[in-house]
Short mmCIF file of C-alpha atoms and ligand atoms in Angstrom, two decimals:
data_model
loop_
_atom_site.label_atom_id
_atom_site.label_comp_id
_atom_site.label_asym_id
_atom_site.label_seq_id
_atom_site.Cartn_x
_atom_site.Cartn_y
_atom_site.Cartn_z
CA UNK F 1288 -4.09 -0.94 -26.13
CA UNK F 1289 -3.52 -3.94 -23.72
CA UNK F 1290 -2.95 -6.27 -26.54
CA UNK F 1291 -0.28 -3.93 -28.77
CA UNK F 1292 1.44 -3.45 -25.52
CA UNK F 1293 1.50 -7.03 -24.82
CA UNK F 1294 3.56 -7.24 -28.03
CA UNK F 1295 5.93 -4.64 -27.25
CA UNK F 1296 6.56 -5.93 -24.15
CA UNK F 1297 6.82 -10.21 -26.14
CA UNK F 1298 9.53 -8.16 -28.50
CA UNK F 1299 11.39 -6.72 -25.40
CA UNK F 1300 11.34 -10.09 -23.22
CA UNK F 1301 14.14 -12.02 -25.95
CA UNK F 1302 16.90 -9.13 -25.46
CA UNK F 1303 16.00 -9.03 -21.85
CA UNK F 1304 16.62 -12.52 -22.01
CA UNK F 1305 19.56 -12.14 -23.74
CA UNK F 1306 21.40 -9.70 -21.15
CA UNK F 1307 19.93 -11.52 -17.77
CA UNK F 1308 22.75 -11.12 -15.87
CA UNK F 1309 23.57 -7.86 -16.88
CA UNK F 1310 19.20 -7.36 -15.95
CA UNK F 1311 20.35 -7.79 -12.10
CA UNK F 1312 22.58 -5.35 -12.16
CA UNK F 1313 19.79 -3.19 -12.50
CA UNK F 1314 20.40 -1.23 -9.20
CA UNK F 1315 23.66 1.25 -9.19
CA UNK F 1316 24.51 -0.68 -5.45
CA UNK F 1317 25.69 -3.22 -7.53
CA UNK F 1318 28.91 -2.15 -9.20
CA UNK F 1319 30.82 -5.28 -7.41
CA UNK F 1320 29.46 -7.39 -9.56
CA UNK F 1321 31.03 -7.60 -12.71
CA UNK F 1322 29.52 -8.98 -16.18
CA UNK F 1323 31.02 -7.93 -19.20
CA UNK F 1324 29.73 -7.26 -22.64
CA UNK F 1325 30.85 -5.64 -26.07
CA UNK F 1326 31.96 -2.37 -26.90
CA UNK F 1327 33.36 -1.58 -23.32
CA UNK F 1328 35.93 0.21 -22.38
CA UNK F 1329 38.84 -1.17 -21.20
CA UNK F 1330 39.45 -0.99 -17.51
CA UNK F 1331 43.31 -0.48 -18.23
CA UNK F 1332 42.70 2.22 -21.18
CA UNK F 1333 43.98 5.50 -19.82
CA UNK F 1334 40.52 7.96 -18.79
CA UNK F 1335 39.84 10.47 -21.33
CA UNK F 1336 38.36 13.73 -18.95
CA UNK F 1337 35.26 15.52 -20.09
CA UNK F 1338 36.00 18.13 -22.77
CA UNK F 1339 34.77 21.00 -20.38
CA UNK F 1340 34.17 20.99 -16.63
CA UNK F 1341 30.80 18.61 -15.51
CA UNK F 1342 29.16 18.01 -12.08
CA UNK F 1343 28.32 13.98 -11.28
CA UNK F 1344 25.38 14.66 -10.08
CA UNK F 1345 24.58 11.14 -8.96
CA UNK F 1346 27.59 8.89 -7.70
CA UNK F 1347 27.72 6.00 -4.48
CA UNK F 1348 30.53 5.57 -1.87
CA UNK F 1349 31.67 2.89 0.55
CA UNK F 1350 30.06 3.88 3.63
CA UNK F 1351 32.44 1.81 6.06
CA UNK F 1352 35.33 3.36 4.35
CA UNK F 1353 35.15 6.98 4.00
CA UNK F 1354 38.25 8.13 4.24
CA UNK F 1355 38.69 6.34 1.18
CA UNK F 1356 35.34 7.58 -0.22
CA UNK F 1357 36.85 11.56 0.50
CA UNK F 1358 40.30 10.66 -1.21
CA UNK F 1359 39.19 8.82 -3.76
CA UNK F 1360 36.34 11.58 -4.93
CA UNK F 1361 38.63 14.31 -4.65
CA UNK F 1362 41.25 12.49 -6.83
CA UNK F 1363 38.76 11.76 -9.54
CA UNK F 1364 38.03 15.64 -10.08
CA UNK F 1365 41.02 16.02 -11.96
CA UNK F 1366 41.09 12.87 -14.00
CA UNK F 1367 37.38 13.05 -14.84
CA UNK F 1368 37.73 16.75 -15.10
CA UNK F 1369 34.44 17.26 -12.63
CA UNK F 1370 33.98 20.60 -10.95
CA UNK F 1371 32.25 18.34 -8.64
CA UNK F 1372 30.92 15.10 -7.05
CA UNK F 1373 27.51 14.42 -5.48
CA UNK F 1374 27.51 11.41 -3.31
CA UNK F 1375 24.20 9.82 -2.88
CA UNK F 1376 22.70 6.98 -0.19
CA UNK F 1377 21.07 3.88 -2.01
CA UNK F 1378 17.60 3.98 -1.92
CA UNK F 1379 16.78 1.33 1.21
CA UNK F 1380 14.31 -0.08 4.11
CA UNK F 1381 14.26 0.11 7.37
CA UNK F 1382 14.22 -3.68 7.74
CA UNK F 1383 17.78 -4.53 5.36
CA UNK F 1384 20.49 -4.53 7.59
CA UNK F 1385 23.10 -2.02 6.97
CA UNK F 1386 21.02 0.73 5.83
CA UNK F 1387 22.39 4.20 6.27
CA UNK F 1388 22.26 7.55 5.24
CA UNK F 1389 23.83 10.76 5.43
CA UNK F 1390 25.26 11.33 8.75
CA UNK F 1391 27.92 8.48 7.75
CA UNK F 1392 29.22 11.21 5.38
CA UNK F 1393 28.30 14.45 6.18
CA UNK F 1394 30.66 15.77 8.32
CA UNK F 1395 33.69 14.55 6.10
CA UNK F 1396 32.09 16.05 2.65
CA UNK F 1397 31.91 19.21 3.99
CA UNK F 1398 35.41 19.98 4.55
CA UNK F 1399 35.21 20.58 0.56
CA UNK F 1400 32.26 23.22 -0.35
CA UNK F 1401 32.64 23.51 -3.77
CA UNK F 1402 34.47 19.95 -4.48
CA UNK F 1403 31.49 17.21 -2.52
CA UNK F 1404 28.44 17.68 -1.65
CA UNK F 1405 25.93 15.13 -0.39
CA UNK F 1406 22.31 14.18 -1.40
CA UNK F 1407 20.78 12.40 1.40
CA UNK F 1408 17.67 10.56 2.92
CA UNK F 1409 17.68 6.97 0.75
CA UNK F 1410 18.34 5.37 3.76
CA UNK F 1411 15.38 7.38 6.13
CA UNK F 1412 13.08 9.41 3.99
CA UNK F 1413 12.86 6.65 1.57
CA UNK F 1414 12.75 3.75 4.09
CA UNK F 1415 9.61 5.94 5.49
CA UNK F 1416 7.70 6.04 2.42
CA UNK F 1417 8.40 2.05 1.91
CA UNK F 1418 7.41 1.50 5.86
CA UNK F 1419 4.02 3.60 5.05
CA UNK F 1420 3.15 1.65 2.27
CA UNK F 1421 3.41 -1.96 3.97
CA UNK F 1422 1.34 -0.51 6.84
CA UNK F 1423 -1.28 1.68 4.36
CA UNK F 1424 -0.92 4.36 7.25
CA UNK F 1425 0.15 7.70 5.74
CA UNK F 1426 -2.07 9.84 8.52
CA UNK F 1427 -0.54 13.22 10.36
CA UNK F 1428 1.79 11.42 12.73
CA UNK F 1429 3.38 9.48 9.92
CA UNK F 1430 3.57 13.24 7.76
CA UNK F 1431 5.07 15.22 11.03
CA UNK F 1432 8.07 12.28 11.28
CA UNK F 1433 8.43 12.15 7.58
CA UNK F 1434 8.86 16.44 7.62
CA UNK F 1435 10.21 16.55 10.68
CA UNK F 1436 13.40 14.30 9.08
CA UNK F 1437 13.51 15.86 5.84
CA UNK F 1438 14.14 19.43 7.31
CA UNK F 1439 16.50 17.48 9.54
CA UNK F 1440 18.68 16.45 6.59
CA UNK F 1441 18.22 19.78 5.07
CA UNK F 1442 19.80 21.48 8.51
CA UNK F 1443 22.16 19.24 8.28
CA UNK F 1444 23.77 20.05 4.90
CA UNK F 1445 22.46 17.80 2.17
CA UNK F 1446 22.03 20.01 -0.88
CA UNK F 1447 19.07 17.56 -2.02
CA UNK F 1448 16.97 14.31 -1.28
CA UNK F 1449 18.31 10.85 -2.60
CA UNK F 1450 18.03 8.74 -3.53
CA UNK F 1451 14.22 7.64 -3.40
CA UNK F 1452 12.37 4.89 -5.35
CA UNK F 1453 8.92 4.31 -6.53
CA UNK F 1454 10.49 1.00 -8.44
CA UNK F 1455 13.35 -0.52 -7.87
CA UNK F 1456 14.50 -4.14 -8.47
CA UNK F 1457 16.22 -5.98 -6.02
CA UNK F 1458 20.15 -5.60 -5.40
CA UNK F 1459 22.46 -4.43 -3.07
CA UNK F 1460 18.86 -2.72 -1.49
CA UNK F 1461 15.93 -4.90 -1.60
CA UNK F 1462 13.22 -4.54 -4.08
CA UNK F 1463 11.11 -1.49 -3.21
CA UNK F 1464 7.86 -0.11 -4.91
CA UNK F 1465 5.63 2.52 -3.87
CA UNK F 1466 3.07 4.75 -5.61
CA UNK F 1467 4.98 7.95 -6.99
CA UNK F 1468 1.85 9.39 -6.25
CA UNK F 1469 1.76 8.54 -2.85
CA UNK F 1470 0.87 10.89 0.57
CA UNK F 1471 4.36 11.13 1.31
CA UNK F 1472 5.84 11.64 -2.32
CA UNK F 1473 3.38 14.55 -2.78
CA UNK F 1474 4.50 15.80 0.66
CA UNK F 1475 8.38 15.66 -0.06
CA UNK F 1476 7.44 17.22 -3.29
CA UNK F 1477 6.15 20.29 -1.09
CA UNK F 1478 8.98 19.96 1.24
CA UNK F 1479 11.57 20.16 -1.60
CA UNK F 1480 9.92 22.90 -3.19
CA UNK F 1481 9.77 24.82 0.37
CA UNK F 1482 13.50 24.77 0.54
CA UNK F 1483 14.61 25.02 -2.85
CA UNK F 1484 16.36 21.51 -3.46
CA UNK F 1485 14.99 19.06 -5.54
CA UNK F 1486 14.80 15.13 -5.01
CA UNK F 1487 16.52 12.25 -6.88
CA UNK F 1488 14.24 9.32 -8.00
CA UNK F 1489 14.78 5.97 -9.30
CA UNK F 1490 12.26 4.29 -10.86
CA UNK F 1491 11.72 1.59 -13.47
CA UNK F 1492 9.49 3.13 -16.12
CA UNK F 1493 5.88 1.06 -16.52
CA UNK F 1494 3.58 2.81 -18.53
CA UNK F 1495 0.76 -0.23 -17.84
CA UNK F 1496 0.82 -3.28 -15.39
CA UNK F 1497 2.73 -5.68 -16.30
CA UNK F 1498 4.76 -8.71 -15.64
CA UNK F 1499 8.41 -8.71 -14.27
CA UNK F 1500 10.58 -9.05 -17.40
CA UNK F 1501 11.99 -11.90 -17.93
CA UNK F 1502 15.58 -12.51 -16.72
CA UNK F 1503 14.72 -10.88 -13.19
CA UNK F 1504 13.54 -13.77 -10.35
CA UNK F 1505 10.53 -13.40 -8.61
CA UNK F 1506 11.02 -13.53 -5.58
CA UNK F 1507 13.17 -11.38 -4.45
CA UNK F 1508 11.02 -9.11 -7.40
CA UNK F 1509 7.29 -9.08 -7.15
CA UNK F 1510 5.63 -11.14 -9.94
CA UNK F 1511 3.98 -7.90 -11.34
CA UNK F 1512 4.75 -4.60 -11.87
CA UNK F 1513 2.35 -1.98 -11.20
CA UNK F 1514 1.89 1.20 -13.75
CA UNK F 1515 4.10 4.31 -12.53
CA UNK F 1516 3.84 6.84 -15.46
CA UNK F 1517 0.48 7.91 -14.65
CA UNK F 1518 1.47 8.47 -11.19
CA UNK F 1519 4.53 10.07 -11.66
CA UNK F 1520 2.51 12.73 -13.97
CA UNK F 1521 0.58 13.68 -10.60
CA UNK F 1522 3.75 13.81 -8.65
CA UNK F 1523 5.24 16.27 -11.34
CA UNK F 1524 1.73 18.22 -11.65
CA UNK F 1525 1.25 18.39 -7.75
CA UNK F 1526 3.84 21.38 -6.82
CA UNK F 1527 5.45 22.63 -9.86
CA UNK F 1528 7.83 24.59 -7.88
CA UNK F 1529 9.38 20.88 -6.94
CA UNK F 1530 12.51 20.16 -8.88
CA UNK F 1531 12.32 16.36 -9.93
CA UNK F 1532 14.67 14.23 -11.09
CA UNK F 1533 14.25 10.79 -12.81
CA UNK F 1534 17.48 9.10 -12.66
CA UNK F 1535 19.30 6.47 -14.78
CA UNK F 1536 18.16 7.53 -18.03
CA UNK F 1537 19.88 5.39 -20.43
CA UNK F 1538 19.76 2.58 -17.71
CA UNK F 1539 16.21 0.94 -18.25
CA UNK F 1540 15.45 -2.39 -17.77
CA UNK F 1541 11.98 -2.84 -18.26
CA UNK F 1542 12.72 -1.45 -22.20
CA UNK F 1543 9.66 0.50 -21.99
CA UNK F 1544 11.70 4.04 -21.24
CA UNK F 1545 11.75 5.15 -24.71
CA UNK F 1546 12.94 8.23 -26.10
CA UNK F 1547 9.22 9.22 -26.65
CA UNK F 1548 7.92 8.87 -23.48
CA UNK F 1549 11.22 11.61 -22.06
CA UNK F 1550 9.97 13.75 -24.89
CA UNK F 1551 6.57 13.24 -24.20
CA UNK F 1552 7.33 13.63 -20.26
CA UNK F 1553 9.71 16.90 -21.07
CA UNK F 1554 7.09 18.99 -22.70
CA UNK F 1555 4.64 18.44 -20.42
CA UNK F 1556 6.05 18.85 -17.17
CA UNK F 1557 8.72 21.67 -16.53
CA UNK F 1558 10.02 20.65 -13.18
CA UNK F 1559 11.06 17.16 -14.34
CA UNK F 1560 15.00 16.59 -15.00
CA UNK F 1561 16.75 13.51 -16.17
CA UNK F 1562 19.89 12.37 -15.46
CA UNK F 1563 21.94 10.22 -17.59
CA UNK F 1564 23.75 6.97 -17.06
CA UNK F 1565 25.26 5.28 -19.22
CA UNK F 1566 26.64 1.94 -17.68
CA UNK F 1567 28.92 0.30 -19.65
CA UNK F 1568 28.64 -2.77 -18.16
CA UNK F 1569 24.34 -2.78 -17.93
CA UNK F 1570 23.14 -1.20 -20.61
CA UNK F 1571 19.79 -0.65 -20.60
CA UNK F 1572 17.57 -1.83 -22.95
CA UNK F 1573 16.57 1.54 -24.29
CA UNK F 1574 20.88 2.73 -24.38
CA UNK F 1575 21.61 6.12 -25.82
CA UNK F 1576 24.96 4.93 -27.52
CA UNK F 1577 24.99 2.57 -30.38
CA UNK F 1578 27.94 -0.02 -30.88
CA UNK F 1579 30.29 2.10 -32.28
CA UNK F 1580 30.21 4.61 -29.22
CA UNK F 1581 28.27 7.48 -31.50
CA UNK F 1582 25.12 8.57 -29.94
CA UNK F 1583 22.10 7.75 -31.37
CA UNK F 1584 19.98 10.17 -33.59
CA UNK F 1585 16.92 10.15 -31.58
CA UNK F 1586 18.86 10.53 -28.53
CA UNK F 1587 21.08 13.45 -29.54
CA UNK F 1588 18.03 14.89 -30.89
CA UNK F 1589 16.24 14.40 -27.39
CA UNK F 1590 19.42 16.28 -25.56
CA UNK F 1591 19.57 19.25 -27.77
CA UNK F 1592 15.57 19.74 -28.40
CA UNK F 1593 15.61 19.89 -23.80
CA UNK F 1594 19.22 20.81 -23.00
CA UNK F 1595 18.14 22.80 -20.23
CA UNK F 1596 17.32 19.77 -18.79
CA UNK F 1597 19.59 16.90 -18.76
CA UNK F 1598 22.65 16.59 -15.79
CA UNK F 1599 25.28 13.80 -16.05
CA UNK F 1600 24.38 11.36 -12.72
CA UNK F 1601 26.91 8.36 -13.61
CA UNK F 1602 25.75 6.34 -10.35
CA UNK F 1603 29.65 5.50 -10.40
CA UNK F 1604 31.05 3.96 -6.69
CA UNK F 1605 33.92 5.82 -5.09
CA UNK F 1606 36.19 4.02 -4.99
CA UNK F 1607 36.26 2.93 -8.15
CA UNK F 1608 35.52 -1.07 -7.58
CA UNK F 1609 38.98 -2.52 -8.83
CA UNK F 1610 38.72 -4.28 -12.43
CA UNK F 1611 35.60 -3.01 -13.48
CA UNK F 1612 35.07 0.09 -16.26
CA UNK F 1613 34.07 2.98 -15.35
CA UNK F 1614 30.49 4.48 -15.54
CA UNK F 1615 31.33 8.12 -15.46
CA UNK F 1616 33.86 7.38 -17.83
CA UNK F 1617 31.01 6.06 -20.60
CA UNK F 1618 28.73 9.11 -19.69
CA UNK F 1619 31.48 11.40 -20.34
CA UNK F 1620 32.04 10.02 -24.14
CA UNK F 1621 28.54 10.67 -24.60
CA UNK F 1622 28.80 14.30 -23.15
CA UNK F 1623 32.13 14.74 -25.16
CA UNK F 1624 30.03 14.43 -28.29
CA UNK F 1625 27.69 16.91 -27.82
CA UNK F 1626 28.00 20.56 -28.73
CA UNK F 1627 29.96 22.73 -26.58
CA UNK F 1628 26.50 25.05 -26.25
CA UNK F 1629 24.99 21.63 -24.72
CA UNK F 1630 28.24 20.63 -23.00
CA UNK F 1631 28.06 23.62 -20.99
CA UNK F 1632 24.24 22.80 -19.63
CA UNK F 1633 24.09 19.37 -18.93
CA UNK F 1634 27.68 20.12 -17.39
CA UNK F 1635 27.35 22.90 -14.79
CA UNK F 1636 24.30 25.10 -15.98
CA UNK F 1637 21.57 23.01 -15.19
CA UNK F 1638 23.11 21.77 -11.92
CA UNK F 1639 23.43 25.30 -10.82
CA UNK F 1640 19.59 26.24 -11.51
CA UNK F 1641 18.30 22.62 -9.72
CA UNK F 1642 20.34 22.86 -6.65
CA UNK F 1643 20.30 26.95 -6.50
CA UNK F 1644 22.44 28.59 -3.78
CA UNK F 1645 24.07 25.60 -2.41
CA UNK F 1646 26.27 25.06 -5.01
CA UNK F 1647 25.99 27.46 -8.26
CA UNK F 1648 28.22 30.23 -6.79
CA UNK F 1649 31.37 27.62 -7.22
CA UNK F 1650 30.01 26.61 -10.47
CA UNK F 1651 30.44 30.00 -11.62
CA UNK F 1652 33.73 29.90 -12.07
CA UNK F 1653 34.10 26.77 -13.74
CA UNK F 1654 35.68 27.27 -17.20
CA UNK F 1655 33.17 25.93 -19.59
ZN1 ZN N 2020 22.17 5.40 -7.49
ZN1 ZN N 2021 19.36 3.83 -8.48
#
């Protein structure tokens, strides 16, 4: 088993090779940086809006600017033709200057129910979990502050938790792992579940061990990457009332997120959600769209076998970084292709039944 996934993982190493600097773009922070590749869309080509109305579940904002965050959001509803925008905090520790989360934004989101809405606790909850596993102390006092902020957040407004990691390669945030199994993973997974909003993760798939592909430096990386899927199964099978969901699909940069491991992960566990991204200037080594813009097969397949599960989460900035193309933009010709039936889950639908009260009553009158 070691040995045939040695060879997978040989095969994977030349194209990782080959897109290396699109490899460090690996975290959504980093949308300043621009590296372009083939069948892109043109920064100047005029938007084309999704067919029917979508929620970006999933987006980043300028955090010393957010004024211009709150314009520039509300603009894009129209253009993108988004019944609405969730802004996110970057998944960060305690010791990176600049970290944040969402108090920066709160107050200024929620002069639009129904437009924003904010996902917080990257900056805290996740910056707990990352302080707990350096120190290896996860005991009662470290649960009671972890719970104690959580329920904090949720008083506060945020309509879910976001954006956590359990792998994350270094960027605009440093490089973070921690078990997705871990004390305080299982315990958000109870909080979430508790109040009926579900939590946003990011994580680098690694079905075994394995070394940091090639094309990422180690350091700021760590020279090995530990095995996650296993893990994440216990997360998912610890409270199955917790609404999980594994961001950046179509964004994978180990190349061992494959269609069959989704499928595999979408039959078994019925509290895990995916969200798409398709970057078009990162594509990940497992991409749902082939050169011509068509989706693949397998892929399409995949979204219509599970369309009760799939939401669109672009990780697009606001505002839009100047000169570079637009993610939502490439996850929207993807959603234009599918069937309106499909359209209308991954667009509103399955929003509405993962974040419940706090937003499906202005979904409902989106005109799918
Ligand atoms: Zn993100
Ligand atoms: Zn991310």
């Amino acid at each position: 088993m070691k040995r045939a996934l040695g060879k997978v993982v040989g095969i994977l190493v030349i194209p990782a090779i080959a897109i290396a600097a699109l490899v460090v773009l690996a975290d959504a922070s980093l949308a300043r940086q621009t590296t372009s590749i083939a069948a892109k869309m043109p920064s100047s080509a005029e938007p084309v809006p999704a067919l029917t109305p979508y929620v970006d579940g999933h987006t980043h904002f300028d955090e010393k600017d957010i004024p211009g965050t709150i314009r520039s959001s509300l603009a894009a509803l129209g253009r993108e033709n988004a019944a609405m925008i969730f802004l996110q905090m970057p998944p960060d520790t305690y010791s990176h200057p600049g970290h944040y989360d969402a108090e920066v934004l709160l107050a200024a989101a929620k002069k639009y129910p129904g437009k924003l809405a904010v996902v917080g606790g990257g900056g805290t909850l996740n910056a707990m979990i990352m302080e707990s596993v350096a120190s290896g102390d996860s005991g009662p006092a470290v649960q009671k502050k972890f719970r104690d902020r959580a329920e904090e957040l949720v008083r506060e407004g945020v309509i879910g938790f976001g954006e956590m990691t359990a792998e994350h390669f270094d960027g605009l945030t440093p490089y973070q792992y921690a078990p997705a199994d871990h004390p305080l993973y299982l315990l958000l997974a109870d909080i979430a579940a508790e109040h009926g909003v579900p939590f946003d993760l990011h994580m680098e798939a690694v079905p075994q061990d394995m070394a940091l592909p090639s094309g990422l430096k180690s350091p700021p990386n760590a020279p090995r990457l530990h095995a996650n899927i296993a893990a994440f199964e216990r997360l998912l099978a610890h409270n199955a009332r917790a609404k999980i969901i594994w961001c950046h699909l179509g964004s994978d940069f180990t190349g061992l997120r494959t269609v069959e491991l989704e499928r595999r992960l979408l039959q078994a566990h019925p509290n895990l959600y995916m969200e798409i991204k398709a970057d078009p200037e990162a594509h990940g080594l497992n991409y749902p769209l082939a050169a011509d813009g068509k989706i693949k097969p397998e892929w399409l397949k995949l979204f219509t076998d599970f369309p009760d599960r799939f939401i669109i989460g672009s990780d697009q900035h606001y505002p839009e970084p100047k000169g570079q193309d637009r993610r939502w933009q490439e996850d929207i010709l993807l959603f234009n292709q599918l069937s309106a039936e499909v359209r209308k889950k991954i667009g509103t639908e399955n929003i509405a039944q993962i974040y419940g009260n706090s937003v499906a009553p202005y979904l409902r009158a989106a005109k799918n």
